[in-house]
CSV table of C-alpha atoms and ligand atoms in Angstrom, one decimal:
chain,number,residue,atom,x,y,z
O,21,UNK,CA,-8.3,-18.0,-2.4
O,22,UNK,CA,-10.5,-20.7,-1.6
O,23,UNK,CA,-14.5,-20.6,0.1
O,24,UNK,CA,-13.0,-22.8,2.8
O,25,UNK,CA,-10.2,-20.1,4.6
O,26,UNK,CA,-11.9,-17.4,6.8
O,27,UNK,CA,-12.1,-14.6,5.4
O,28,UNK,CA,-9.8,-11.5,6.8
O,29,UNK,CA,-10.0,-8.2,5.5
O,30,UNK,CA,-8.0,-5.3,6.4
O,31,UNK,CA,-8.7,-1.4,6.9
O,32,UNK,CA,-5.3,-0.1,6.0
O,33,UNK,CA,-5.0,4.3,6.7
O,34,UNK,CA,-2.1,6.3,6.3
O,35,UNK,CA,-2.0,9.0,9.6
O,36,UNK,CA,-1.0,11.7,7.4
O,37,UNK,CA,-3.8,13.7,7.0
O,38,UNK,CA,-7.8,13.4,8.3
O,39,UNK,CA,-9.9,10.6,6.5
O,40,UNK,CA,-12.1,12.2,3.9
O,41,UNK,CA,-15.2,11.1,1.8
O,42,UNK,CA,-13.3,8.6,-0.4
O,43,UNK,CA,-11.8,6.5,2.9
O,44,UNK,CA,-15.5,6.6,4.5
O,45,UNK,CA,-16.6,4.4,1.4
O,46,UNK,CA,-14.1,2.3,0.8
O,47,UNK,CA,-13.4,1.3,4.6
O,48,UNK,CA,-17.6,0.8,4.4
O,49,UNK,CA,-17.3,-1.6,1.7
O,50,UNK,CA,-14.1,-3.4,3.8
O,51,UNK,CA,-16.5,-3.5,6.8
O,52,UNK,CA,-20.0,-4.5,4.7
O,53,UNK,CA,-17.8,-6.9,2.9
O,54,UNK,CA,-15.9,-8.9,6.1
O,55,UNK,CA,-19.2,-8.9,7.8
O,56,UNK,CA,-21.5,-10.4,5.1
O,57,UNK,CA,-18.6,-13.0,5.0
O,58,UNK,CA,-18.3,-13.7,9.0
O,59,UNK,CA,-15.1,-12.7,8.6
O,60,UNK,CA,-12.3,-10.7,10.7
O,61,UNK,CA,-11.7,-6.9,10.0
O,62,UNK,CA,-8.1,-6.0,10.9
O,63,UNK,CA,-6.8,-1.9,11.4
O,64,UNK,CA,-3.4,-1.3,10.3
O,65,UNK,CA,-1.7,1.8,10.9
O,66,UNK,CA,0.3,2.6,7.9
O,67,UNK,CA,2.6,4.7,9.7
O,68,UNK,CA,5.8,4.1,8.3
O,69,UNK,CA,7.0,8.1,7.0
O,70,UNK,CA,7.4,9.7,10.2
O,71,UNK,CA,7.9,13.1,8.4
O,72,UNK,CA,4.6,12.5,7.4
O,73,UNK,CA,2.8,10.9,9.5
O,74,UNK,CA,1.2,11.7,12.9
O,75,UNK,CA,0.0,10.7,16.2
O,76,UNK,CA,-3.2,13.2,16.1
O,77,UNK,CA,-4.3,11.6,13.0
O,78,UNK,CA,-4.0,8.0,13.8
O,79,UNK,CA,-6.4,9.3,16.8
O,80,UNK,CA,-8.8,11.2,14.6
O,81,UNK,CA,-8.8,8.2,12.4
O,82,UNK,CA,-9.9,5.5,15.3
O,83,UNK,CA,-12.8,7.9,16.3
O,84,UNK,CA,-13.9,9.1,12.6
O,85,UNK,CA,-13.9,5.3,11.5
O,86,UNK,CA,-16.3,4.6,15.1
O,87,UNK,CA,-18.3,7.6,14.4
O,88,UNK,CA,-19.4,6.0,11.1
O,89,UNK,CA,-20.3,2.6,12.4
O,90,UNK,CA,-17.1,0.6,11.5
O,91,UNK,CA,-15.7,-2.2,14.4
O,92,UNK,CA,-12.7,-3.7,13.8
O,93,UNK,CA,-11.4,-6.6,16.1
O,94,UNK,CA,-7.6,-6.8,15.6
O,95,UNK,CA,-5.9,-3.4,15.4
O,96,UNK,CA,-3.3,-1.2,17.3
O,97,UNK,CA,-5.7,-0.3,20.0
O,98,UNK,CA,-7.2,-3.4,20.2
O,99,UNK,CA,-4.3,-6.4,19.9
O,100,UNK,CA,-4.8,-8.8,18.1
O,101,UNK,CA,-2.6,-12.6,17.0
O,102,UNK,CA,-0.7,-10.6,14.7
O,103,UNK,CA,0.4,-7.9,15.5
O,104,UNK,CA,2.2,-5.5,16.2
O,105,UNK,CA,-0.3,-3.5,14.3
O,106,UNK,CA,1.6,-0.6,13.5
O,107,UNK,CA,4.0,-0.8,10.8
O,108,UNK,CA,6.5,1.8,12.4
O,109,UNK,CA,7.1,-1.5,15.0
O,110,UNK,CA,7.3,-3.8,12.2
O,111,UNK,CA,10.9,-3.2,10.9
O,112,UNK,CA,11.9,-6.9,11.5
O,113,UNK,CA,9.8,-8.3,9.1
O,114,UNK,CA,10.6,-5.6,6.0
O,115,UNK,CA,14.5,-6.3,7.0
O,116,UNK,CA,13.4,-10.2,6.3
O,117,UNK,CA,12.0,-9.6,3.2
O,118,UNK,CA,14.2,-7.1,1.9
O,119,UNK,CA,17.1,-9.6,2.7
O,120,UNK,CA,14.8,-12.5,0.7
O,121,UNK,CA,15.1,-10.4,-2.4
O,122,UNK,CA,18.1,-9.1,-2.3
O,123,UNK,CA,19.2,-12.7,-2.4
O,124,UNK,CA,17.5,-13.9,-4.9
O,125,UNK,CA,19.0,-10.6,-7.0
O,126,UNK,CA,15.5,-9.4,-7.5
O,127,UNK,CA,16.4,-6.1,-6.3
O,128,UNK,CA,19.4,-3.7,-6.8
O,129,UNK,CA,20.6,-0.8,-4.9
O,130,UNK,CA,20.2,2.6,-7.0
O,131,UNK,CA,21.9,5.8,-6.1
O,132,UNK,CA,19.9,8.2,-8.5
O,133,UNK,CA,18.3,11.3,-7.1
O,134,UNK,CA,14.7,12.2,-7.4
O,135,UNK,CA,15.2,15.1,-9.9
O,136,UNK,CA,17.8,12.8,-12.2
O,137,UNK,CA,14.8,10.1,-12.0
O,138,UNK,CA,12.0,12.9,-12.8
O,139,UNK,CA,14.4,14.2,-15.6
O,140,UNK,CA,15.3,11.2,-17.7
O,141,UNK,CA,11.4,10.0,-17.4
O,142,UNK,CA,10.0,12.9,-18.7
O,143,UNK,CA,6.6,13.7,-17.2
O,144,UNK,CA,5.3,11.3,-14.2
O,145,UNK,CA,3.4,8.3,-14.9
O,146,UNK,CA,-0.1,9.4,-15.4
O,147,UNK,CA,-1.8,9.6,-12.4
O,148,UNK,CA,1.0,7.8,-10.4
O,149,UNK,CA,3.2,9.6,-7.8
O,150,UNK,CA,6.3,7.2,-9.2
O,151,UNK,CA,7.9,8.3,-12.5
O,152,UNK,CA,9.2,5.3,-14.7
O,153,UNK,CA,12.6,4.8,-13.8
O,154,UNK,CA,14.9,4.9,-16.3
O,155,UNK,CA,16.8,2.0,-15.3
O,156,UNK,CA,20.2,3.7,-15.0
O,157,UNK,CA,21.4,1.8,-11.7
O,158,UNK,CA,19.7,-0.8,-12.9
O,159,UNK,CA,22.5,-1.8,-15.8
O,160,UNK,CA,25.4,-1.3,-13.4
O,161,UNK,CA,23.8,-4.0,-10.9
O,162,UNK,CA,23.2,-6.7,-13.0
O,163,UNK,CA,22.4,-9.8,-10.9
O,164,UNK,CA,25.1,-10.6,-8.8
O,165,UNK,CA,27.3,-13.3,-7.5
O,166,UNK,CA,26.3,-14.5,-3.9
O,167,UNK,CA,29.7,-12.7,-2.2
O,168,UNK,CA,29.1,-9.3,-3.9
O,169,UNK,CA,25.3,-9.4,-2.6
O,170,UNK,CA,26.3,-10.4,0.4
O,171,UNK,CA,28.4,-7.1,0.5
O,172,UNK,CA,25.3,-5.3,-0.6
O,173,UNK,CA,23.8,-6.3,3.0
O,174,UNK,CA,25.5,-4.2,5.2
O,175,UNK,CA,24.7,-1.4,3.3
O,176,UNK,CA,20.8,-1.0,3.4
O,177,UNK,CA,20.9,2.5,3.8
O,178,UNK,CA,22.3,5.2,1.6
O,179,UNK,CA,20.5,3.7,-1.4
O,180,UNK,CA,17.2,3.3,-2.8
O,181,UNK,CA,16.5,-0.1,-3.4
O,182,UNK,CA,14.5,-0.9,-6.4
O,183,UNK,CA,12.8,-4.2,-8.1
O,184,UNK,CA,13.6,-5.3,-11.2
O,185,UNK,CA,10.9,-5.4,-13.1
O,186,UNK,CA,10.5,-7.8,-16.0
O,187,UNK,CA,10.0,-5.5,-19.1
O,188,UNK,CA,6.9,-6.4,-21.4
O,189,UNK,CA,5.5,-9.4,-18.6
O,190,UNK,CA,2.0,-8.6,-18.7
O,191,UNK,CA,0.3,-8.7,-15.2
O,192,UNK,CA,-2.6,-9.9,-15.3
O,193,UNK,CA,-5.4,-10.3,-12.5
O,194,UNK,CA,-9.0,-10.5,-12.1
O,195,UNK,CA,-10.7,-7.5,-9.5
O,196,UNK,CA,-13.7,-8.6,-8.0
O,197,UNK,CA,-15.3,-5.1,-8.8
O,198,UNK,CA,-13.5,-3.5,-11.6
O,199,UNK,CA,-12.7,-7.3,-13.7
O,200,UNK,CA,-9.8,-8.2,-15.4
O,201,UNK,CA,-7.5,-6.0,-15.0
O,202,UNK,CA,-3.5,-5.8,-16.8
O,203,UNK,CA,0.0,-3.4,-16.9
O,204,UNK,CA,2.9,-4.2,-18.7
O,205,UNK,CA,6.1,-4.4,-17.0
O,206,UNK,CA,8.3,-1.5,-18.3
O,207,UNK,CA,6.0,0.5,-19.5
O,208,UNK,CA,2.8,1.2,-17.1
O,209,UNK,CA,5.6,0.5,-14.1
O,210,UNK,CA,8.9,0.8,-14.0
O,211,UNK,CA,11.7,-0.4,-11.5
O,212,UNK,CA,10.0,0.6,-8.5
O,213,UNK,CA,11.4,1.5,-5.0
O,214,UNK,CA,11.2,-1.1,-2.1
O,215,UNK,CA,13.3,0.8,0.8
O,216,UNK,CA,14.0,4.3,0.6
O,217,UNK,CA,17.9,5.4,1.5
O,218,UNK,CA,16.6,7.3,4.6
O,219,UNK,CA,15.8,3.6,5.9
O,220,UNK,CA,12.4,3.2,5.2
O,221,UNK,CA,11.0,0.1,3.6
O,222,UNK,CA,8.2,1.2,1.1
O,223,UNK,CA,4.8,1.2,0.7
O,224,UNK,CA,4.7,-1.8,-1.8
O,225,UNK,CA,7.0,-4.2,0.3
O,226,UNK,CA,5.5,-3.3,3.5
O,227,UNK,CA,1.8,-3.9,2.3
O,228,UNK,CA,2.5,-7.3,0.5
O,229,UNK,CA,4.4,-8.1,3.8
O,230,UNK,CA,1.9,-6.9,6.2
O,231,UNK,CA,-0.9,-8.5,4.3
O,232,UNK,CA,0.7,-12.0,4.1
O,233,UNK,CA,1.5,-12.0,7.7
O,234,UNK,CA,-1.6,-11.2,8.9
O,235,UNK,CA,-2.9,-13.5,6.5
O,236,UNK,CA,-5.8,-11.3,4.6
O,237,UNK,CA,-7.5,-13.0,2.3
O,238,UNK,CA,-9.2,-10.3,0.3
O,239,UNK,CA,-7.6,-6.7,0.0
O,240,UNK,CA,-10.6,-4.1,-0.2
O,241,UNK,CA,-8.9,-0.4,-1.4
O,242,UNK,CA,-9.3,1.9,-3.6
O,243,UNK,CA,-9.0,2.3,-7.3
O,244,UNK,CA,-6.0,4.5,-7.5
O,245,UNK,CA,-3.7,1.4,-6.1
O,246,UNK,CA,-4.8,-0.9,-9.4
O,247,UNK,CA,-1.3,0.0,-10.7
O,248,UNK,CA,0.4,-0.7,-7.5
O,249,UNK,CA,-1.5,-4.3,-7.2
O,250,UNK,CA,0.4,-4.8,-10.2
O,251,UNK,CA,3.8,-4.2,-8.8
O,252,UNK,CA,2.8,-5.7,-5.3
O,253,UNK,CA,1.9,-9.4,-7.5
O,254,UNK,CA,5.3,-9.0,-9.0
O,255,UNK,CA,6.5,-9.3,-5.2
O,256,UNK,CA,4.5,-11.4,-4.1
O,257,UNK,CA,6.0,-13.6,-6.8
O,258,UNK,CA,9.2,-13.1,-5.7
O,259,UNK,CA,9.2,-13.9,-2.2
O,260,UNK,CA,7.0,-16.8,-3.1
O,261,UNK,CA,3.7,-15.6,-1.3
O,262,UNK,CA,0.6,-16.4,-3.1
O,263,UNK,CA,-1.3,-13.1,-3.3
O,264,UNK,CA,-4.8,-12.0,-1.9
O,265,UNK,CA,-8.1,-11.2,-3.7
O,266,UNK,CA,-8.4,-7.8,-4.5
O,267,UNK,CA,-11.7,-5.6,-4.9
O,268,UNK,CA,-10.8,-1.9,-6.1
O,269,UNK,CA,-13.4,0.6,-5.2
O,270,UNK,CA,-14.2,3.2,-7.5
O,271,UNK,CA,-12.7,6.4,-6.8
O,272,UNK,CA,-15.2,9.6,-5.1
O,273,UNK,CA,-14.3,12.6,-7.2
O,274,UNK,CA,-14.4,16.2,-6.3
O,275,UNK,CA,-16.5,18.7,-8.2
O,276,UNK,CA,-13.5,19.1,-10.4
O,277,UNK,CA,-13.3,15.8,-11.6
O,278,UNK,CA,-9.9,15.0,-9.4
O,279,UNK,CA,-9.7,12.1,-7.0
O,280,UNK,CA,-9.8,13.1,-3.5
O,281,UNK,CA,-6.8,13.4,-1.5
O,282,UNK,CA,-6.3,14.4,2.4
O,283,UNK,CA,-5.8,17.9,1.5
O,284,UNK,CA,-9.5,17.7,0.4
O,285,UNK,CA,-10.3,18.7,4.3
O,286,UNK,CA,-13.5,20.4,3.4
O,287,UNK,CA,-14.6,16.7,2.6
O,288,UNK,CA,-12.7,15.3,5.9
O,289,UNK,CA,-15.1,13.1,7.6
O,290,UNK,CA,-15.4,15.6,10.3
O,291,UNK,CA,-15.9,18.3,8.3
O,292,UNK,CA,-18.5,16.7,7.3
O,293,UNK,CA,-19.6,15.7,10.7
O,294,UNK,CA,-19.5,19.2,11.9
O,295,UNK,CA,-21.7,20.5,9.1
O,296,UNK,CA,-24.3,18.3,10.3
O,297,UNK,CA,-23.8,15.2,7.9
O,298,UNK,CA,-25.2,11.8,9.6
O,299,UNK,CA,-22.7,8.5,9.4
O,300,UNK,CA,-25.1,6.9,6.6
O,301,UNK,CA,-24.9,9.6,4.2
O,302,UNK,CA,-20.7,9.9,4.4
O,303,UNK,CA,-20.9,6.2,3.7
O,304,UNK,CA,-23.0,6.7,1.1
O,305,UNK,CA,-25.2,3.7,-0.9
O,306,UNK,CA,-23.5,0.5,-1.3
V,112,LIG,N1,-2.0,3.1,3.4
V,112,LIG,C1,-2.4,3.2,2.0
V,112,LIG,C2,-3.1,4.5,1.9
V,112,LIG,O1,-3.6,5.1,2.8
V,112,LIG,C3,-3.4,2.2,1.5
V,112,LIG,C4,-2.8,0.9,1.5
V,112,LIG,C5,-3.6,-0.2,0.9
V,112,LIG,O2,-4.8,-0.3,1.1
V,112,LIG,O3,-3.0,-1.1,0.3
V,112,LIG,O4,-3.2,5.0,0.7
């Protein structure tokens, strides 16, 4: 990304759980970061599992993220150019790129379980929630003809559909906090899952799509995605998007050593509020 584009940042929470400790310093940095730039800050609602996710937490997160000093000016509650700024509303564009792939054969529809994928791989990635796929659907889909693909299309659902990774590509990129940064294909990452066989795209194709059409220029998040920036340039690639900058916070820590997660509520944000912490010292120094 050049000096000369705007710059647009993005605040990007999942409504599954209350913000805790770890969000209030990274979405600070976001904020500090677009406004030291004159830039736009966007809100996206990551609300894509609805199993998961839920309407009282995207409503705790609007007011925890006001309460400690953060404005936004494109969002779900706000409008904005490019919205909808939701991603449950945002099916169309997934289905687009999803399509986009599976045409140029960079995906392949894989019928494993999640306990044959946990078996074969051993124990999980290290510190990743998505085990290394063994790549057993992967040899019975090898790219395809244009007629079988086209087959492949009426049958999004009842799948997972997972990228082909290219084993042993190194992926290489330079954060803006943490440096140069690089995973090996196959081995850090494996085929990873785009759309789920309930119907729902994924995390990874969703952001990358969500991030290009709203045209952010710098992606501000935290550490524990560096491996998942990885995967999302292998996308990007792809569907021939050139990627954002990236800036990967460090990650807050509980007293155990463990990053925090939402189940952390004692550090929630309004825990924290409630026991009498002020907005600056959630934020923390920066
Ligand atoms: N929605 C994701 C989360 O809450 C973050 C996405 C991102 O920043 O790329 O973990």
């Amino acid at each position: 990304m050049t000096d000369t584009i705007p710059y647009r940042g993005r605040l990007a929470p999942s409504p599954t759980g209350l913000l805790h400790l770890g969000h209030a310093r990274t979405f600070w940095i976001a904020a500090q970061r677009a406004r030291e730039r004159g830039g736009t800050l966007i809100l996206r609602n990551e609300d894509l599992d609805s199993q998961r996710c839920r309407a009282e937490f995207v409503h705790a997160m609007y007011e925890d993220l006001r309460w400690l000093g953060i404005a936004w000016s494109e969002g779900p509650d706000c409008g904005g150019p490019f919205g909808p700024y939701s991603q449950s509303e945002r099916h169309q564009l997934y289905l687009a790129a999803w399509q986009k792939l599976r045409d140029a054969g960079a995906i392949y529809p894989c019928t494993c379980s999640r306990k044959d994928v946990s078996q074969a791989a051993g124990a999980p990635n290290e510190g990743d929630d998505e085990p290394l796929y063994p790549g057993t659907c992967r040899s019975k889909s090898p790219p395809l003809p244009e007629k079988t693909r086209r087959e492949w299309g009426t049958q999004i659902s009842g799948a997972n559909w997972r990228f082909r990774v290219p084993d042993g590509e190194e992926i290489c990129f330079a954060d803006l906090h943490l440096g140069p940064q690089s995973f090996i294909a196959g081995r850090d990452f494996g085929d990873f899952i785009i759309w789920r066989r309930d119907d729902v795209p994924a995390y990874q194709l969703a952001v990358v799509v969500d991030d290009t059409a709203m045209q952010i220029t710098e992606v501000v998040r935290g550490a524990d995605l560096l491996k998942s920036t990885a995967r999302q340039l292998l996308l990007c690639r792809a569907l021939d998007i050139s990627p954002p900058d990236y800036y990967h916070c460090s990650l807050v820590r509980d007293d155990a050593g463990l990053r925090l997660a939402k189940r952390h509520d004692a550090l929630s944000i309004r825990n924290l509020r409630e026991l009498g912490w002020t907005p600056e010292q959630v934020r923390g120094k920066t």
